[in-house]
XYZ file of C-alpha atoms in Angstrom:
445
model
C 14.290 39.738 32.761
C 15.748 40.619 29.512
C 18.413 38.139 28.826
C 14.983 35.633 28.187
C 13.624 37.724 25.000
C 17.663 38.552 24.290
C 18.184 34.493 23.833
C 14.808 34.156 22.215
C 15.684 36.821 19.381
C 19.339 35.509 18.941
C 17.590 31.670 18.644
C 14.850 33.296 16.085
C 17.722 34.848 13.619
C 20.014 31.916 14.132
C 16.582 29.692 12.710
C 16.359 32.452 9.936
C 19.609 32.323 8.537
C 18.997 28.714 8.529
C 16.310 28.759 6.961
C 16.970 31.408 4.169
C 20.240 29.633 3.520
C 18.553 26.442 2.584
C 15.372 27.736 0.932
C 17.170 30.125 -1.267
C 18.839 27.908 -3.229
C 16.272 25.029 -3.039
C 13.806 27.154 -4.215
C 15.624 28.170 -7.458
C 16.583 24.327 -8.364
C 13.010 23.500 -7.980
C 12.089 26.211 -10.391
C 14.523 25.157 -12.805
C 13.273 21.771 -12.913
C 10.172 22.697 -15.040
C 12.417 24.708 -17.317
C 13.445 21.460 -19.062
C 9.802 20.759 -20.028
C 9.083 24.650 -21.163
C 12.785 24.382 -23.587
C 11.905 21.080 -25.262
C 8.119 22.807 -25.692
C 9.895 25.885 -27.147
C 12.248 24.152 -29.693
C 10.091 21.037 -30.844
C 6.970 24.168 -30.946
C 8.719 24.860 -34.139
C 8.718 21.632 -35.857
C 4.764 21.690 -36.079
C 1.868 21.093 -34.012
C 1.613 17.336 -33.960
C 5.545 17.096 -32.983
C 4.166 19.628 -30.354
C 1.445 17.826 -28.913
C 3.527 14.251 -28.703
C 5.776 15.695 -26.613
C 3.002 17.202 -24.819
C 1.742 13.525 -24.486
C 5.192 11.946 -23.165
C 5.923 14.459 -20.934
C 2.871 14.205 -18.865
C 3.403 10.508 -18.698
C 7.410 10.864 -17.773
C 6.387 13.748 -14.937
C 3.600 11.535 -13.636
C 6.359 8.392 -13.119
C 9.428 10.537 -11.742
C 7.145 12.449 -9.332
C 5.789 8.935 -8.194
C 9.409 8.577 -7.196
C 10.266 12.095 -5.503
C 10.379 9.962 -1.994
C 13.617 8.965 -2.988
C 14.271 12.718 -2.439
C 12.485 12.950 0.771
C 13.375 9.992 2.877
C 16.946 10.613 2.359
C 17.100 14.019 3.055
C 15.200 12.729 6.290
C 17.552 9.632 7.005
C 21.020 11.531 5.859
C 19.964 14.883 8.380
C 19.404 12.780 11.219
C 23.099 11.106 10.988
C 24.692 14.835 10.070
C 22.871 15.761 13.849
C 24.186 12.777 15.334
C 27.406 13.401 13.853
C 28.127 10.620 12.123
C 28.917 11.629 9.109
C 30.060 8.308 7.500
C 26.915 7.086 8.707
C 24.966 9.975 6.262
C 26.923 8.996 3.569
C 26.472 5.119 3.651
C 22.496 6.066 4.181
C 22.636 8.336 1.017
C 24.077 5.841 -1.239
C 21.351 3.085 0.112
C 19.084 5.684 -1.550
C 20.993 6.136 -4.943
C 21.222 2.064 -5.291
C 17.345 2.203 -4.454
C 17.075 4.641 -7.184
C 19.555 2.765 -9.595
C 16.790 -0.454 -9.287
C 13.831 1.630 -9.255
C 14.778 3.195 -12.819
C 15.987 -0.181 -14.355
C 12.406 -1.521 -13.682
C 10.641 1.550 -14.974
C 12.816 1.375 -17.974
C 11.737 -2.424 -18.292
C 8.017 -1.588 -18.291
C 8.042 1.693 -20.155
C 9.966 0.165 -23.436
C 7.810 -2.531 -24.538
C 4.756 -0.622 -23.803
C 5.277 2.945 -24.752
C 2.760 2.362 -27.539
C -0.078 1.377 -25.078
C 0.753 4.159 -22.936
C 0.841 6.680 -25.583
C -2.937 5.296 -26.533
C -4.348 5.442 -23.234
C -3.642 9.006 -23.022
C -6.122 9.393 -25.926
C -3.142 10.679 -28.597
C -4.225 11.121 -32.197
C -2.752 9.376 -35.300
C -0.491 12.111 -36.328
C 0.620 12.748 -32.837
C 0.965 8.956 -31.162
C 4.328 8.280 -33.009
C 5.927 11.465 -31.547
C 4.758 10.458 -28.524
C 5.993 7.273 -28.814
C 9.225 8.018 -30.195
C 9.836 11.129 -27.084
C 8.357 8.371 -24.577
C 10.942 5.513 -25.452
C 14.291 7.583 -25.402
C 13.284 9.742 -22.417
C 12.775 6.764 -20.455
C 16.908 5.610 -20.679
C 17.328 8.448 -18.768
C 14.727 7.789 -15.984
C 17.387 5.991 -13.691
C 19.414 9.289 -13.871
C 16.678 11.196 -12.825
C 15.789 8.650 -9.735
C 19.568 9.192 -9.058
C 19.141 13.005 -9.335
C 16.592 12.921 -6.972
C 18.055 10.494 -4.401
C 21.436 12.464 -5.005
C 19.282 15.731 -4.004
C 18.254 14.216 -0.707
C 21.715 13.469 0.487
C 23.064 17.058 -0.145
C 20.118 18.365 1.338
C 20.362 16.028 4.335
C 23.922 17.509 4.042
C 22.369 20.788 5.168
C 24.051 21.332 1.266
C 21.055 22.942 -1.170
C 23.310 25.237 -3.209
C 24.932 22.306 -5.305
C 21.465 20.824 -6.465
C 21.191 24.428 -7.227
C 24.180 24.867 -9.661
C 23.688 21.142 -10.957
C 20.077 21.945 -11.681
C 21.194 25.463 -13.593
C 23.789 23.672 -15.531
C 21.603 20.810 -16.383
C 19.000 22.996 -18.034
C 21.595 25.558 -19.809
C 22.991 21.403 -21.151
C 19.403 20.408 -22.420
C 18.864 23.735 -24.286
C 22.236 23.690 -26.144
C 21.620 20.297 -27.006
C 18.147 20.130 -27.764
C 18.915 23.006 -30.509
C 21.828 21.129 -31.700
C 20.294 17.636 -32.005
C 16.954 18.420 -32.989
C 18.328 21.901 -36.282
C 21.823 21.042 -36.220
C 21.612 17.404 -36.726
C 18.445 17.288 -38.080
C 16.861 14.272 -35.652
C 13.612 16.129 -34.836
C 11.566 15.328 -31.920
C 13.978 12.227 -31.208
C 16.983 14.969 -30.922
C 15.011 16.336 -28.109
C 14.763 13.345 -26.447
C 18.314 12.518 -26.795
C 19.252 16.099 -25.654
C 17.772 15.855 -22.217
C 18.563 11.793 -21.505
C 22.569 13.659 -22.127
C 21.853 16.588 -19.422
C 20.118 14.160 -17.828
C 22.672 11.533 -17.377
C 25.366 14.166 -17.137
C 23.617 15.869 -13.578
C 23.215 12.198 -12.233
C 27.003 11.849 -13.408
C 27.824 15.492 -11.391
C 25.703 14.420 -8.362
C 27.737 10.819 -7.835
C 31.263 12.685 -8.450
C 30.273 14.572 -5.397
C 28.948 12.121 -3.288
C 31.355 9.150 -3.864
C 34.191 12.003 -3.298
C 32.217 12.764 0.458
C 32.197 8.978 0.599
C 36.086 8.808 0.066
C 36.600 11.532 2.486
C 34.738 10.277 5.425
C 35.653 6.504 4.607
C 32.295 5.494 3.632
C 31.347 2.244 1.432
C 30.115 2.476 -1.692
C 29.037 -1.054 -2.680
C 25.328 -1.853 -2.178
C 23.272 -3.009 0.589
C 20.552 -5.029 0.908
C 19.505 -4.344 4.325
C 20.332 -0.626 3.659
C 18.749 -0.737 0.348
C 15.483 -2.427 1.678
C 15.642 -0.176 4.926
C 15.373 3.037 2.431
C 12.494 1.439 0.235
C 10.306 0.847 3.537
C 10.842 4.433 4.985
C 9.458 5.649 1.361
C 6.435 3.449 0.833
C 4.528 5.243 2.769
C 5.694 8.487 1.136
C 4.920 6.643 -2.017
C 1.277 6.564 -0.482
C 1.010 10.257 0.494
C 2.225 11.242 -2.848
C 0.057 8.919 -5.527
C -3.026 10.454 -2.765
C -1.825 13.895 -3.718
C -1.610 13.026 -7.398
C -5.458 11.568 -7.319
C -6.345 14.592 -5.990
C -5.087 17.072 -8.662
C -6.149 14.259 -11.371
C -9.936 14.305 -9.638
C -10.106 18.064 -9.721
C -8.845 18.147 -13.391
C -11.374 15.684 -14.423
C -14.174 17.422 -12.831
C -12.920 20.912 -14.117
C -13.653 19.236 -17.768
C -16.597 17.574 -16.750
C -17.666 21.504 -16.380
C -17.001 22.449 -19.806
C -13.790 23.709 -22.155
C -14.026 27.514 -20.280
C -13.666 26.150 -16.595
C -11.146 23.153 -17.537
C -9.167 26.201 -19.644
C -9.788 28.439 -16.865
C -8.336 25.786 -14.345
C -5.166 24.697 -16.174
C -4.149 28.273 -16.240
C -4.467 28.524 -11.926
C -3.075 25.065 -12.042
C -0.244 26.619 -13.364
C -0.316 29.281 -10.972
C -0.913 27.209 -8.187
C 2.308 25.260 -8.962
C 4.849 28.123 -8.896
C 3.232 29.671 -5.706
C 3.807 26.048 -4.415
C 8.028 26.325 -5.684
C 8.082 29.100 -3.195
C 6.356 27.452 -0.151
C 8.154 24.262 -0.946
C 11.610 25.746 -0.677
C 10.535 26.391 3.175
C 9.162 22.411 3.552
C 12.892 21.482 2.141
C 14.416 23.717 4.625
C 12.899 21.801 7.616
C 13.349 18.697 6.404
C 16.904 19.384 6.598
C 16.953 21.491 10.072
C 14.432 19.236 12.028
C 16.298 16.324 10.594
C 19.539 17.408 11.940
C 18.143 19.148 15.816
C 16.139 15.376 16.187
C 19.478 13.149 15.252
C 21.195 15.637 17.561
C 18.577 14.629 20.403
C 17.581 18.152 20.857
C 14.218 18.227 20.729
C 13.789 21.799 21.994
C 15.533 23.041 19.094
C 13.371 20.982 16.831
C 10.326 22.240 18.466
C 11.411 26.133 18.280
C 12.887 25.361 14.540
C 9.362 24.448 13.571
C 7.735 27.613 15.101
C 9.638 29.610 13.371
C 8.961 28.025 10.041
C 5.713 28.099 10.539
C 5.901 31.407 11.105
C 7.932 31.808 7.872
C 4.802 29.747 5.864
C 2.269 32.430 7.149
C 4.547 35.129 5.947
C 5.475 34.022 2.339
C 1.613 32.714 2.379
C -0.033 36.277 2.674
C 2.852 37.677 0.541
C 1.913 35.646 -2.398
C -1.980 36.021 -1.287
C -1.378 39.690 -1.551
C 0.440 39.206 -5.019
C -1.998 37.173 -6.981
C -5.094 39.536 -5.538
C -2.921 42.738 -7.254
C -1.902 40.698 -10.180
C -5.080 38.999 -11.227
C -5.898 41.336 -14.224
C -2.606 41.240 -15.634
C -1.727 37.694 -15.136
C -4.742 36.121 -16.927
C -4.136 37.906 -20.502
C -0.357 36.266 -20.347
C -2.690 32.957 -20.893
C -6.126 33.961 -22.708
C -7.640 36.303 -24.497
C -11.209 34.702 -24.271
C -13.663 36.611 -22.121
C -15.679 33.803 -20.683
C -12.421 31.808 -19.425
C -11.254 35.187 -17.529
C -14.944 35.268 -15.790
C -14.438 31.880 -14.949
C -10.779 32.170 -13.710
C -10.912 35.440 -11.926
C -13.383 34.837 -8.682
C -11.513 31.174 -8.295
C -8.298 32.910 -8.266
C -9.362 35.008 -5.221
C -9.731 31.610 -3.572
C -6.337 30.437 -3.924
C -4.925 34.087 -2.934
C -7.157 33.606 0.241
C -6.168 30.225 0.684
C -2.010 30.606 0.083
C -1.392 31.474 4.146
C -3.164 28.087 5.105
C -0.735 26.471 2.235
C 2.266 27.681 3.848
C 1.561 26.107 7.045
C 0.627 22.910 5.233
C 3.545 23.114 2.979
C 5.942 23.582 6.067
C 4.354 20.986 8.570
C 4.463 18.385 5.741
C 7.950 19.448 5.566
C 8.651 19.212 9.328
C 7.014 15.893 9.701
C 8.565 14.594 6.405
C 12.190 15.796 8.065
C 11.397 13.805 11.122
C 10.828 10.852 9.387
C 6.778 10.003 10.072
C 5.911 9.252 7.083
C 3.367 6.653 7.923
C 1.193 9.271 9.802
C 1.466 11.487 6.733
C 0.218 8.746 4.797
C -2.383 7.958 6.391
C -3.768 11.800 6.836
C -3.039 12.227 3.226
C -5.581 8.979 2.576
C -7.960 11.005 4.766
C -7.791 14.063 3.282
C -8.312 12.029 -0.359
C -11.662 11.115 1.255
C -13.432 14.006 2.331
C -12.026 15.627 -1.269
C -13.647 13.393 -3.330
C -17.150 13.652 -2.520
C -16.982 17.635 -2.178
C -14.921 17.772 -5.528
C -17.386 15.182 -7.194
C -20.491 17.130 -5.906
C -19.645 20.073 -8.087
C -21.077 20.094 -11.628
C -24.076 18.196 -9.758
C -25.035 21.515 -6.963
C -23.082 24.088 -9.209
C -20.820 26.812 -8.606
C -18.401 26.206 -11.251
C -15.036 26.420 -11.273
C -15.370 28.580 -7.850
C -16.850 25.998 -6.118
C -14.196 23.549 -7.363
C -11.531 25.680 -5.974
C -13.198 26.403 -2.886
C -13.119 21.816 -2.364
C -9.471 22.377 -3.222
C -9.108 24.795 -0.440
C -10.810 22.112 1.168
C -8.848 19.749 0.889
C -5.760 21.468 1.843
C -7.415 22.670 5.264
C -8.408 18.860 5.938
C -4.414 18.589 5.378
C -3.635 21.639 7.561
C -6.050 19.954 10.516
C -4.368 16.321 10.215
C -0.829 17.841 10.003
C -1.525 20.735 13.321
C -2.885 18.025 15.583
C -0.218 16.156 14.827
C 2.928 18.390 15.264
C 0.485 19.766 18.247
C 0.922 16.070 20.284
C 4.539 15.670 19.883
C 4.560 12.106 18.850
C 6.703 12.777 15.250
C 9.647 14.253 18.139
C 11.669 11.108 18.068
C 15.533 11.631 19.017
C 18.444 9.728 17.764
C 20.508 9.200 14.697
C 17.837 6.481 13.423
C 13.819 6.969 14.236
């Protein structure tokens, strides 16, 4: 009678030591990542406000196309895991670098669009006259070093696949202590401005993608992989990510929706909403370090053919997602009257910020199960399911978000569609895992 409960808690820390070893470090390279964004902001700040607002202007447009691309992350962690758990190791590699060629193509065709119409670009995101040819000038370097991010990325999925997260950690470290260093350097020392910026992270940039290859063309080496490209490989990987391509562009209409009816209710609420926006993005750092982790471990137990293991895996992540969820619940209730002077000192944007904010603390245990099933299902390679719940949940947000400034409510009401929306995506993705269909064994799905 007790040697059940005895297995049960030595499966239970086995999963948590997985999972804490993976999430850990995951967690801090995806917090780093936006740290590159806040140095360039805090270096070109002091050339003067138009400098400041072109970069502003470029890097919404360069987040918006590399986050397009963050499948490239995804599906190879998903495709790399499942060989590691089959234990074909050579096969992981040769999978991985299908992704990196993907990503190689995929950032020499950005490159070709972005170049010859940067200008346009620039204009369609409304700049002004003294701003547009900052913008313009960020937009056009930046973008030689889009392949090396789609590398970085792609890169980032094979380690992780790896069962590997503490390299992307150190690489991602390194890479920002690179683009401060030479951001100060270029833009004082050498007197190039905003275009010394630029410069300054395409060099970190290039130099992570440069880090990221070193290691996996010396795995490749090791476990007598081949490095050249392939077609079939390389066209393999781009159909397992269109439909990640889908769920993410869904995901992106969705925050871009919100944001547009946030102005639509006047400068308070759309000031009021960029600040939990903000918010809302860290506390989803934390949660996604968990989705990372068991895209890795469910990856690895389903090319193993052990779909028990996947199955208990996943409970206890879930488990994990409720936990960290009512943690951070618990810390933006307490924190709410200190956090919102860090952004504003305006009265009215507070009133408007504070009862929405109580909404996403509420809400952050439902996001942890999301953030982990998407995670889970992502790691077992169903991405067409997720697209097409993703579409779904895009569908019953729009009309709720859209109804807003028309039945009232504010800001709170917005946030309460956002909560919404992400317990449409908590029904799709429980039903789902519920049935069993994503548990498909084997070191290909």
């Amino acid at each position: 009678m007790t040697q059940a409960p005895a297995r049960t808690r030595t499966a239970r820390r086995r999963h948590d030591r997985e999972i804490v070893a993976l999430a850990v470090p995951a967690f801090g390279a995806l917090v780093a990542e936006p740290l590159f964004v806040m140095a360039d902001s805090a270096i070109v700040g002091h050339l003067g406000t138009a400098q400041l607002a072109g970069l502003g202007i470029a890097s919404a447009l360069l987040t918006t196309a590399v986050s397009v691309f963050v499948f490239l992350a995804y599906a190879t962690t998903a495709a790399v895991s499942r060989r590691v758990g089959a234990g074909d190791l050579q096969a992981a590699i040769r999978q991985g670098m299908d992704g990196i060629w993907l990503a190689l193509l995929l950032g020499a065709a950005v490159i070709a669009v972005v170049l010859p119409t940067a200008p346009s670009l620039v204009e369609l995101f409304g700049a002004s006259e003294t701003a547009g040819p900052y913008a313009t000038t960020y937009l056009r370097i930046s973008a030689l070093g889009i392949p090396a991010m789609l590398v970085v990325l792609a890169s980032t999925g094979v380690l992780r696949g790896l069962q590997n997260t503490r390299t992307p950690l150190y690489v991602a470290v390194a890479g920002f202590v690179a683009n401060a260093v030479l951001n100060v350097v270029l833009v004082y020392g050498a007197g190039l401005g905003i275009a010394g910026s630029a410069w300054g992270t395409v060099i970190a940039q290039v130099g992570m993608a440069a880090v990221y290859l070193w290691v996996v063309i010396r795995g490749a080496r090791r476990h007598g992989a081949s490095l050249r490209p392939d077609l079939a490989g390389i066209r393999a990987s781009a159909q397992a990510g269109v439909p990640l391509l889908v769920r993410t562009l869904s995901l992106r209409a969705i925050l871009m929706i919100a944001t547009a009816v946030a102005a639509r209710l006047g400068d308070a609420d759309i000031a009021a909403h960029q600040i939990i926006l903000s918010l809302w993005s860290l506390l989803a750092f934390a949660l996604d370090a968990i989705a990372i982790a068991g895209q890795a471990i469910i990856g690895r137990y389903l090319g193993a053919g052990d779909s028990q293991g996947a199955r208990d895996a996943c409970r206890r992540m879930v488990e994990w997602g409720i936990a960290v969820g009512v943690v951070l619940g618990l810390l933006v209730m307490l924190s709410r009257p200190a956090f919102l002077p860090l952004f504003t000192g305006d009265s009215v944007v507070k009133d408007a910020a504070l009862p929405a904010l109580v909404i996403v603390a509420v809400a952050q245990p439902v996001c942890g199960v999301v953030y982990v099933l998407d995670g889970v299902l992502m790691g077992a390679g169903d991405g067409p399911y997720l697209a097409w719940a993703m579409l779904l949940t895009l569908a019953v947000f729009t009309p709720a978000a859209l109804l807003v400034p028309t039945l009232g409510g504010g800001l709170t009401a917005l946030w309460a569609a956002m909560t919404l929306m992400m317990a449409m995506r908590l029904l799709t993705l429980w039903l789902r895992t519920r049935s069993g269909r994503w548990i498909v064994t084997g070191a290909t799905r």
